[in-house]
Short mmCIF file of C-alpha atoms in Angstrom, two decimals:
data_model
loop_
_atom_site.label_atom_id
_atom_site.label_comp_id
_atom_site.label_asym_id
_atom_site.label_seq_id
_atom_site.Cartn_x
_atom_site.Cartn_y
_atom_site.Cartn_z
CA GLY U 1 66.03 27.04 165.52
CA SER U 2 68.31 29.93 166.55
CA GLY U 3 70.22 31.62 163.92
CA ILE U 4 68.34 29.64 160.93
CA GLN U 5 67.87 31.63 157.68
CA TYR U 6 65.32 30.49 154.94
CA GLU U 7 62.87 31.44 152.67
CA THR U 8 59.10 30.24 152.09
CA GLY U 9 59.34 27.45 150.26
CA ASP U 10 62.67 26.03 151.35
CA HIS U 11 63.75 22.59 152.55
CA ILE U 12 65.58 21.77 155.94
CA ALA U 13 67.67 18.72 156.12
CA ILE U 14 67.84 17.19 159.48
CA PHE U 15 70.89 14.99 160.76
CA PRO U 16 69.02 12.46 162.85
CA GLU U 17 70.58 10.31 165.85
CA ASN U 18 69.84 6.49 166.48
CA GLU U 19 67.72 5.56 169.25
CA THR U 20 69.92 5.17 172.46
CA ASP U 21 68.41 1.87 173.49
CA VAL U 22 69.37 0.54 170.26
CA VAL U 23 72.50 1.89 170.07
CA LYS U 24 73.04 0.21 173.62
CA ALA U 25 71.63 -3.15 172.51
CA LEU U 26 73.70 -3.35 169.11
CA ALA U 27 77.07 -2.59 171.08
CA LYS U 28 76.39 -5.18 173.60
CA ARG U 29 75.75 -7.99 170.91
CA VAL U 30 79.01 -7.00 168.99
CA LYS U 31 80.76 -6.62 172.42
CA ALA U 32 81.91 -2.93 171.85
CA ASP U 33 82.59 -0.62 174.57
CA LEU U 34 80.74 2.70 173.85
CA ASN U 35 83.00 4.72 175.79
CA LYS U 36 86.00 3.74 173.55
CA TRP U 37 87.44 5.80 170.76
CA ILE U 38 88.08 4.63 167.39
CA ARG U 39 89.91 6.14 164.10
CA VAL U 40 88.54 4.57 161.08
CA GLU U 41 89.99 4.89 157.43
CA ASP U 42 88.89 3.32 154.13
CA ASP U 43 91.08 1.83 151.54
CA ASN U 44 92.19 5.42 150.22
CA GLY U 45 93.17 6.53 154.14
CA GLU U 46 90.40 8.65 154.35
CA ALA U 47 87.81 8.53 157.11
CA PRO U 48 84.16 7.73 156.29
CA PHE U 49 82.91 10.13 159.03
CA ALA U 50 84.62 12.27 161.71
CA CYS U 51 87.45 10.66 163.33
CA PRO U 52 88.51 9.93 165.92
CA THR U 53 85.25 9.59 167.51
CA SER U 54 83.69 7.47 170.21
CA ILE U 55 82.10 4.10 169.43
CA LYS U 56 78.85 5.80 171.18
CA ASP U 57 79.07 8.60 168.55
CA ALA U 58 79.82 6.20 165.69
CA LEU U 59 76.49 4.01 166.33
CA THR U 60 74.70 6.71 167.19
CA LYS U 61 75.26 10.03 164.40
CA PHE U 62 77.18 8.25 161.85
CA LEU U 63 76.29 4.72 160.92
CA ASP U 64 72.59 3.82 159.65
CA ILE U 65 71.92 1.12 161.81
CA ASN U 66 68.49 1.24 160.77
CA ALA U 67 69.11 0.51 157.28
CA ALA U 68 67.35 -2.27 155.33
CA PRO U 69 69.72 -5.20 155.31
CA SER U 70 71.18 -6.29 151.90
CA LYS U 71 72.06 -9.81 150.85
CA SER U 72 75.71 -9.10 150.87
CA TRP U 73 74.98 -8.61 154.81
CA LEU U 74 73.46 -11.78 154.98
CA THR U 75 76.43 -13.40 153.20
CA ARG U 76 79.19 -11.84 155.78
CA MET U 77 76.98 -13.13 158.63
CA ALA U 78 76.77 -16.82 157.18
CA GLN U 79 80.68 -16.51 156.78
CA LYS U 80 80.88 -15.81 160.70
CA ALA U 81 77.65 -18.24 161.90
CA LYS U 82 78.89 -20.86 164.27
CA LYS U 83 75.72 -23.01 163.81
CA LYS U 84 75.07 -24.91 160.52
CA GLU U 85 71.50 -24.23 160.50
CA HIS U 86 72.12 -20.49 160.86
CA LYS U 87 74.61 -20.62 158.15
CA ASP U 88 72.24 -22.55 155.76
CA ARG U 89 69.13 -20.40 156.43
CA LEU U 90 71.17 -17.14 155.95
CA LEU U 91 72.49 -18.35 152.85
CA HIS U 92 69.49 -19.76 151.68
CA LEU U 93 67.95 -16.08 152.26
CA THR U 94 70.54 -14.55 149.74
CA GLY U 95 69.76 -16.94 146.93
CA THR U 96 68.73 -15.61 143.63
CA ASP U 97 65.95 -18.22 142.44
CA PRO U 98 62.23 -16.95 142.93
CA VAL U 99 61.57 -18.94 145.86
CA ARG U 100 64.59 -17.62 148.02
CA ARG U 101 64.13 -14.23 146.55
CA GLU U 102 60.49 -14.16 147.82
CA ASP U 103 61.83 -15.62 151.20
CA PHE U 104 64.22 -12.70 151.39
CA ARG U 105 61.71 -10.31 150.56
CA LYS U 106 59.09 -11.40 153.12
CA HIS U 107 61.62 -12.25 155.99
CA VAL U 108 63.92 -9.11 155.67
CA THR U 109 62.26 -6.31 153.59
CA VAL U 110 58.56 -6.81 154.45
CA GLY U 111 59.46 -7.94 157.79
CA LEU U 112 61.16 -4.69 158.38
CA ARG U 113 64.26 -6.55 159.95
CA THR U 114 67.24 -4.49 160.94
CA VAL U 115 70.94 -5.76 161.40
CA LEU U 116 70.12 -5.74 165.08
CA ASP U 117 67.33 -8.01 164.54
CA LEU U 118 69.22 -10.39 162.44
CA LEU U 119 71.81 -10.94 164.93
CA ASN U 120 69.47 -11.52 167.64
CA GLU U 121 67.87 -14.09 165.54
CA PHE U 122 70.85 -15.68 164.26
CA ASP U 123 72.99 -15.46 167.64
CA SER U 124 75.43 -17.81 166.73
CA VAL U 125 77.03 -15.05 164.18
CA GLU U 126 80.04 -13.92 165.88
CA PHE U 127 80.03 -10.04 164.52
CA THR U 128 82.41 -7.36 165.34
CA LEU U 129 82.26 -3.60 165.40
CA GLU U 130 84.55 -3.78 162.49
CA ASP U 131 82.22 -5.57 160.58
CA LEU U 132 79.44 -3.19 161.30
CA ILE U 133 81.47 -0.43 160.01
CA GLU U 134 82.19 -2.07 157.12
CA ILE U 135 79.02 -3.04 155.90
CA LEU U 136 76.51 -0.18 157.49
CA PRO U 137 75.82 2.79 155.39
CA ARG U 138 76.43 6.45 156.28
CA LEU U 139 73.60 7.89 158.25
CA GLN U 140 72.02 10.29 155.99
CA PRO U 141 70.35 13.63 156.55
CA ARG U 142 66.48 13.68 155.71
CA TYR U 143 64.70 16.59 153.81
CA TYR U 144 61.54 18.20 154.66
CA SER U 145 59.79 20.93 153.46
CA ILE U 146 59.69 23.73 155.66
CA SER U 147 56.00 24.35 156.75
CA SER U 148 56.45 27.49 158.17
CA ALA U 149 56.58 31.03 156.40
CA SER U 150 59.96 33.04 156.62
CA ASN U 151 57.93 36.54 156.79
CA SER U 152 55.90 35.38 160.02
CA THR U 153 58.63 33.12 161.78
CA PRO U 154 61.89 34.03 160.49
CA ASN U 155 63.56 32.60 163.34
CA SER U 156 61.79 29.21 163.46
CA ALA U 157 61.37 26.32 160.79
CA HIS U 158 58.54 23.89 161.09
CA VAL U 159 58.23 20.39 160.17
CA THR U 160 54.90 18.50 158.99
CA ALA U 161 55.95 14.89 159.19
CA LEU U 162 54.38 11.50 159.99
CA VAL U 163 55.87 9.69 162.90
CA GLU U 164 56.72 6.27 161.62
CA LYS U 165 56.05 3.43 164.40
CA THR U 166 54.89 -0.14 162.83
CA THR U 167 54.29 -3.21 164.95
CA THR U 168 55.57 -6.33 163.18
CA SER U 169 53.51 -9.57 163.38
CA ASP U 170 56.01 -10.83 165.76
CA GLY U 171 55.81 -8.05 168.00
CA ARG U 172 58.82 -6.23 167.11
CA VAL U 173 58.68 -2.29 166.78
CA PHE U 174 59.96 -0.59 163.81
CA LYS U 175 60.64 2.85 164.19
CA GLY U 176 61.39 5.96 161.30
CA VAL U 177 64.88 7.04 162.58
CA CYS U 178 64.24 10.43 161.93
CA THR U 179 60.71 11.18 162.83
CA ASN U 180 61.08 9.62 165.85
CA TYR U 181 64.17 11.29 166.96
CA LEU U 182 62.30 14.58 166.42
CA ASN U 183 59.28 13.67 168.30
CA THR U 184 61.81 12.63 171.28
CA ARG U 185 63.44 15.90 171.30
CA ARG U 186 62.81 18.46 174.28
CA LYS U 187 62.03 22.29 174.04
CA GLY U 188 65.36 23.88 173.99
CA GLU U 189 67.65 20.83 172.33
CA LYS U 190 69.73 21.39 169.47
CA VAL U 191 69.30 19.86 166.49
CA ARG U 192 71.81 19.47 163.45
CA ALA U 193 70.41 20.79 160.22
CA PHE U 194 70.73 22.71 157.56
CA VAL U 195 68.73 25.10 154.97
CA ARG U 196 68.33 23.71 150.97
CA THR U 197 66.95 26.49 148.89
CA SER U 198 64.29 25.64 146.56
CA ASN U 199 62.49 26.95 143.58
CA PHE U 200 59.31 26.30 144.99
CA LYS U 201 58.51 30.17 145.53
CA LEU U 202 55.51 32.04 145.64
CA PRO U 203 55.03 34.83 142.82
CA SER U 204 56.76 38.25 144.17
CA ASP U 205 53.76 39.99 143.73
CA PRO U 206 50.97 38.47 146.74
CA SER U 207 48.06 39.78 144.50
CA THR U 208 49.01 36.88 142.06
CA PRO U 209 46.35 33.99 142.53
CA VAL U 210 47.73 30.84 143.39
CA ILE U 211 46.24 26.90 143.42
CA LEU U 212 47.58 25.04 146.12
CA VAL U 213 47.36 20.93 145.74
CA GLY U 214 48.45 18.50 148.55
CA ALA U 215 48.01 15.58 149.92
CA GLY U 216 48.80 14.30 153.48
CA THR U 217 51.88 15.60 154.95
CA GLY U 218 52.18 17.13 151.44
CA ILE U 219 50.45 20.19 152.84
CA ALA U 220 53.78 21.40 154.33
CA PRO U 221 55.20 23.74 151.55
CA LEU U 222 51.34 24.95 150.83
CA ARG U 223 50.83 25.88 154.76
CA ALA U 224 54.06 27.83 154.59
CA MET U 225 52.60 29.47 151.45
CA TYR U 226 49.21 30.49 152.85
CA LEU U 227 50.95 31.80 156.00
CA HIS U 228 52.88 33.88 154.21
CA LEU U 229 50.09 35.23 152.09
CA GLU U 230 48.21 35.62 155.36
CA LYS U 231 51.06 37.91 156.86
CA CYS U 232 51.28 39.82 153.48
CA ARG U 233 47.81 40.65 153.84
CA SER U 234 48.04 41.77 157.45
CA ASP U 235 50.67 43.89 156.48
CA GLY U 236 48.10 45.71 153.96
CA GLY U 237 48.88 43.61 150.62
CA VAL U 238 46.02 42.92 148.42
CA LEU U 239 45.75 38.71 147.66
CA GLY U 240 44.46 37.32 144.50
CA HIS U 241 42.20 34.16 144.06
CA ASN U 242 43.82 31.72 146.38
CA LEU U 243 42.58 28.23 146.13
CA LEU U 244 43.67 24.95 148.21
CA VAL U 245 42.86 21.59 146.97
CA PHE U 246 43.87 19.30 149.95
CA GLY U 247 43.51 15.42 149.88
CA PHE U 248 43.43 12.92 153.15
CA ARG U 249 41.60 10.37 154.32
CA ARG U 250 38.81 11.25 156.95
CA LYS U 251 37.74 14.49 158.27
CA ASP U 252 37.79 13.49 161.70
CA HIS U 253 41.02 12.32 162.14
CA ASP U 254 43.21 13.15 159.17
CA PHE U 255 42.37 16.77 158.63
CA LEU U 256 46.01 18.66 159.47
CA TYR U 257 45.74 22.16 160.34
CA ARG U 258 41.90 22.05 160.21
CA GLU U 259 41.31 25.19 162.45
CA GLU U 260 44.05 27.24 160.76
CA ILE U 261 42.73 26.77 157.18
CA GLU U 262 39.16 27.58 158.49
CA ARG U 263 40.74 30.79 159.72
CA MET U 264 42.46 31.40 156.36
CA GLU U 265 39.20 31.17 154.44
CA SER U 266 37.39 33.22 156.95
CA ASN U 267 40.01 36.09 156.86
CA GLY U 268 40.15 35.97 153.32
CA THR U 269 43.87 34.62 152.92
CA LEU U 270 42.37 31.48 150.98
CA THR U 271 39.33 32.40 148.59
CA SER U 272 38.26 28.88 148.50
CA THR U 273 39.28 25.36 149.98
CA VAL U 274 38.44 21.86 148.13
CA LEU U 275 38.73 18.89 150.11
CA ALA U 276 39.47 15.35 148.33
CA LEU U 277 38.46 12.56 151.02
CA SER U 278 39.43 8.84 150.29
CA ARG U 279 38.01 7.25 153.23
CA GLN U 280 35.20 9.46 154.47
CA PRO U 281 32.23 6.99 155.80
CA LYS U 282 29.17 7.26 153.21
CA GLU U 283 30.83 9.41 150.65
CA GLU U 284 32.54 8.58 147.55
CA LYS U 285 36.35 7.97 147.57
CA LYS U 286 37.98 11.04 146.25
CA TYR U 287 41.73 12.17 145.61
CA VAL U 288 42.86 15.43 144.91
CA GLN U 289 43.33 14.61 140.98
CA HIS U 290 39.56 13.80 141.05
CA ARG U 291 38.57 16.91 142.63
CA ILE U 292 40.73 19.27 140.04
CA ILE U 293 38.44 17.76 137.25
CA ASP U 294 35.39 18.16 139.34
CA ILE U 295 36.23 22.02 139.83
CA ARG U 296 37.48 22.46 136.11
CA GLU U 297 35.30 25.69 135.70
CA LYS U 298 37.33 27.34 138.78
CA ILE U 299 40.44 26.01 137.76
CA HIS U 300 39.94 27.45 134.32
CA GLU U 301 38.74 30.89 135.49
CA VAL U 302 41.76 31.28 138.26
CA LEU U 303 44.33 30.22 135.67
CA GLN U 304 43.00 32.51 133.17
CA ALA U 305 43.52 35.39 135.98
CA GLY U 306 47.18 34.46 135.80
CA ALA U 307 47.28 31.76 138.70
CA HIS U 308 50.58 29.79 139.67
CA ILE U 309 50.04 25.94 140.40
CA TYR U 310 51.74 24.47 143.57
CA VAL U 311 51.66 20.42 143.73
CA CYS U 312 53.19 18.74 146.72
CA GLY U 313 53.33 14.96 147.21
CA SER U 314 54.69 11.80 146.04
CA ASN U 315 55.73 11.37 142.49
CA ASP U 316 52.83 9.06 141.28
CA MET U 317 50.21 11.62 142.77
CA ALA U 318 52.09 14.65 141.23
CA ARG U 319 51.91 13.00 137.83
CA GLU U 320 48.15 11.90 138.16
CA VAL U 321 47.53 15.56 139.30
CA ARG U 322 49.40 16.90 136.09
CA ASP U 323 47.23 14.61 133.84
CA SER U 324 44.13 15.79 135.51
CA PHE U 325 45.03 19.45 134.93
CA GLY U 326 45.19 18.66 131.30
CA ILE U 327 41.90 16.56 131.64
CA ALA U 328 40.36 19.47 133.20
CA LEU U 329 41.37 21.99 130.64
CA ALA U 330 40.65 19.95 127.74
CA MET U 331 36.79 21.13 128.28
CA PHE U 332 37.94 24.70 127.76
CA LEU U 333 41.01 24.41 125.22
CA GLY U 334 40.38 20.87 123.43
CA LEU U 335 43.55 19.47 122.14
CA LYS U 336 45.70 22.39 123.01
CA ALA U 337 45.25 21.67 127.08
CA ASP U 338 48.40 19.41 127.30
CA ASP U 339 50.43 22.07 125.65
CA TYR U 340 48.60 24.79 127.83
CA VAL U 341 49.81 22.89 131.04
CA GLU U 342 53.15 22.12 129.66
CA GLY U 343 53.59 25.94 128.97
CA LEU U 344 52.80 26.70 132.52
CA GLN U 345 55.66 24.64 133.62
CA LEU U 346 58.24 26.39 131.18
CA ASP U 347 56.93 29.63 132.30
CA GLY U 348 57.32 28.55 135.95
CA ARG U 349 53.86 28.95 136.71
CA TYR U 350 53.62 25.08 137.47
CA LEU U 351 55.82 24.13 140.28
CA GLN U 352 56.26 20.73 141.96
CA ASP U 353 57.92 19.66 145.39
CA VAL U 354 57.81 15.98 144.99
CA TRP U 355 59.38 12.87 146.53
#
């Protein structure tokens, strides 16, 4: 966006806003006028969010109305239920024995129910705006790896994210707050955000080889890196051997940035790209950790040339990738392979961007 300053590899924190229709429905359920203004203070006399504010802004910008309900919420709802069957059911779901814990897990957690869903289900619960403000957590910023390069698009930060939208078994639609918020913004609309610096940075010398490993939307900061290197190359810089290991399900519908990656290969920014396909018809299931072992000779060769490794994905994926590098290098380094990988980490040559 306008005025943004970042470096390739940084994160962006985005303050989402709750969906207007859900805000209106929740306000109606607790008989609150969205146009009225409120001032809120905690027990220490401090405001938990910017006050005074309108009820509309409180429910849209400051309260996480999509948060997963806790058992304490249900206890409070039970206290305010006018129908005995509603009170009994809510108290049942707060129980600590295995049967009731499983009922809570299935109905609330797996069922993706929000506070509005529960208030609609138990319509005798007389909840107020004050109840909502007391139980709901604050709406937190969501952090994303920036997927653009600061040397090619310095005034524009890109985000690569999966828009979460799930239809439950009873027909309700559960939406991820931030991805759906971003997905419904129009060009030119302002979004509240800030940049968080990261140590997930390319070597200062663009001729240093890199090994980029990511799966799914974990391609985000790796995309930023190959775009950064492409700009270095177009500015006359000499690049090293740059290897991308990218995992996803199927070529025909999960290959993010396919044309762009193919362009990177054809123009020499990426020396080679290795794909790990986990759901490709008629092919063996492969994840990035398997492919690292498959191409161990290339991995060893590029590391001997001084390569830096960058891994982006879930914590579980990153842990398995780290183990795979040890396995891959054991063929060449024997029992010293794990010590070598640990040395890369200590030297800042093995960096991770994980969640």
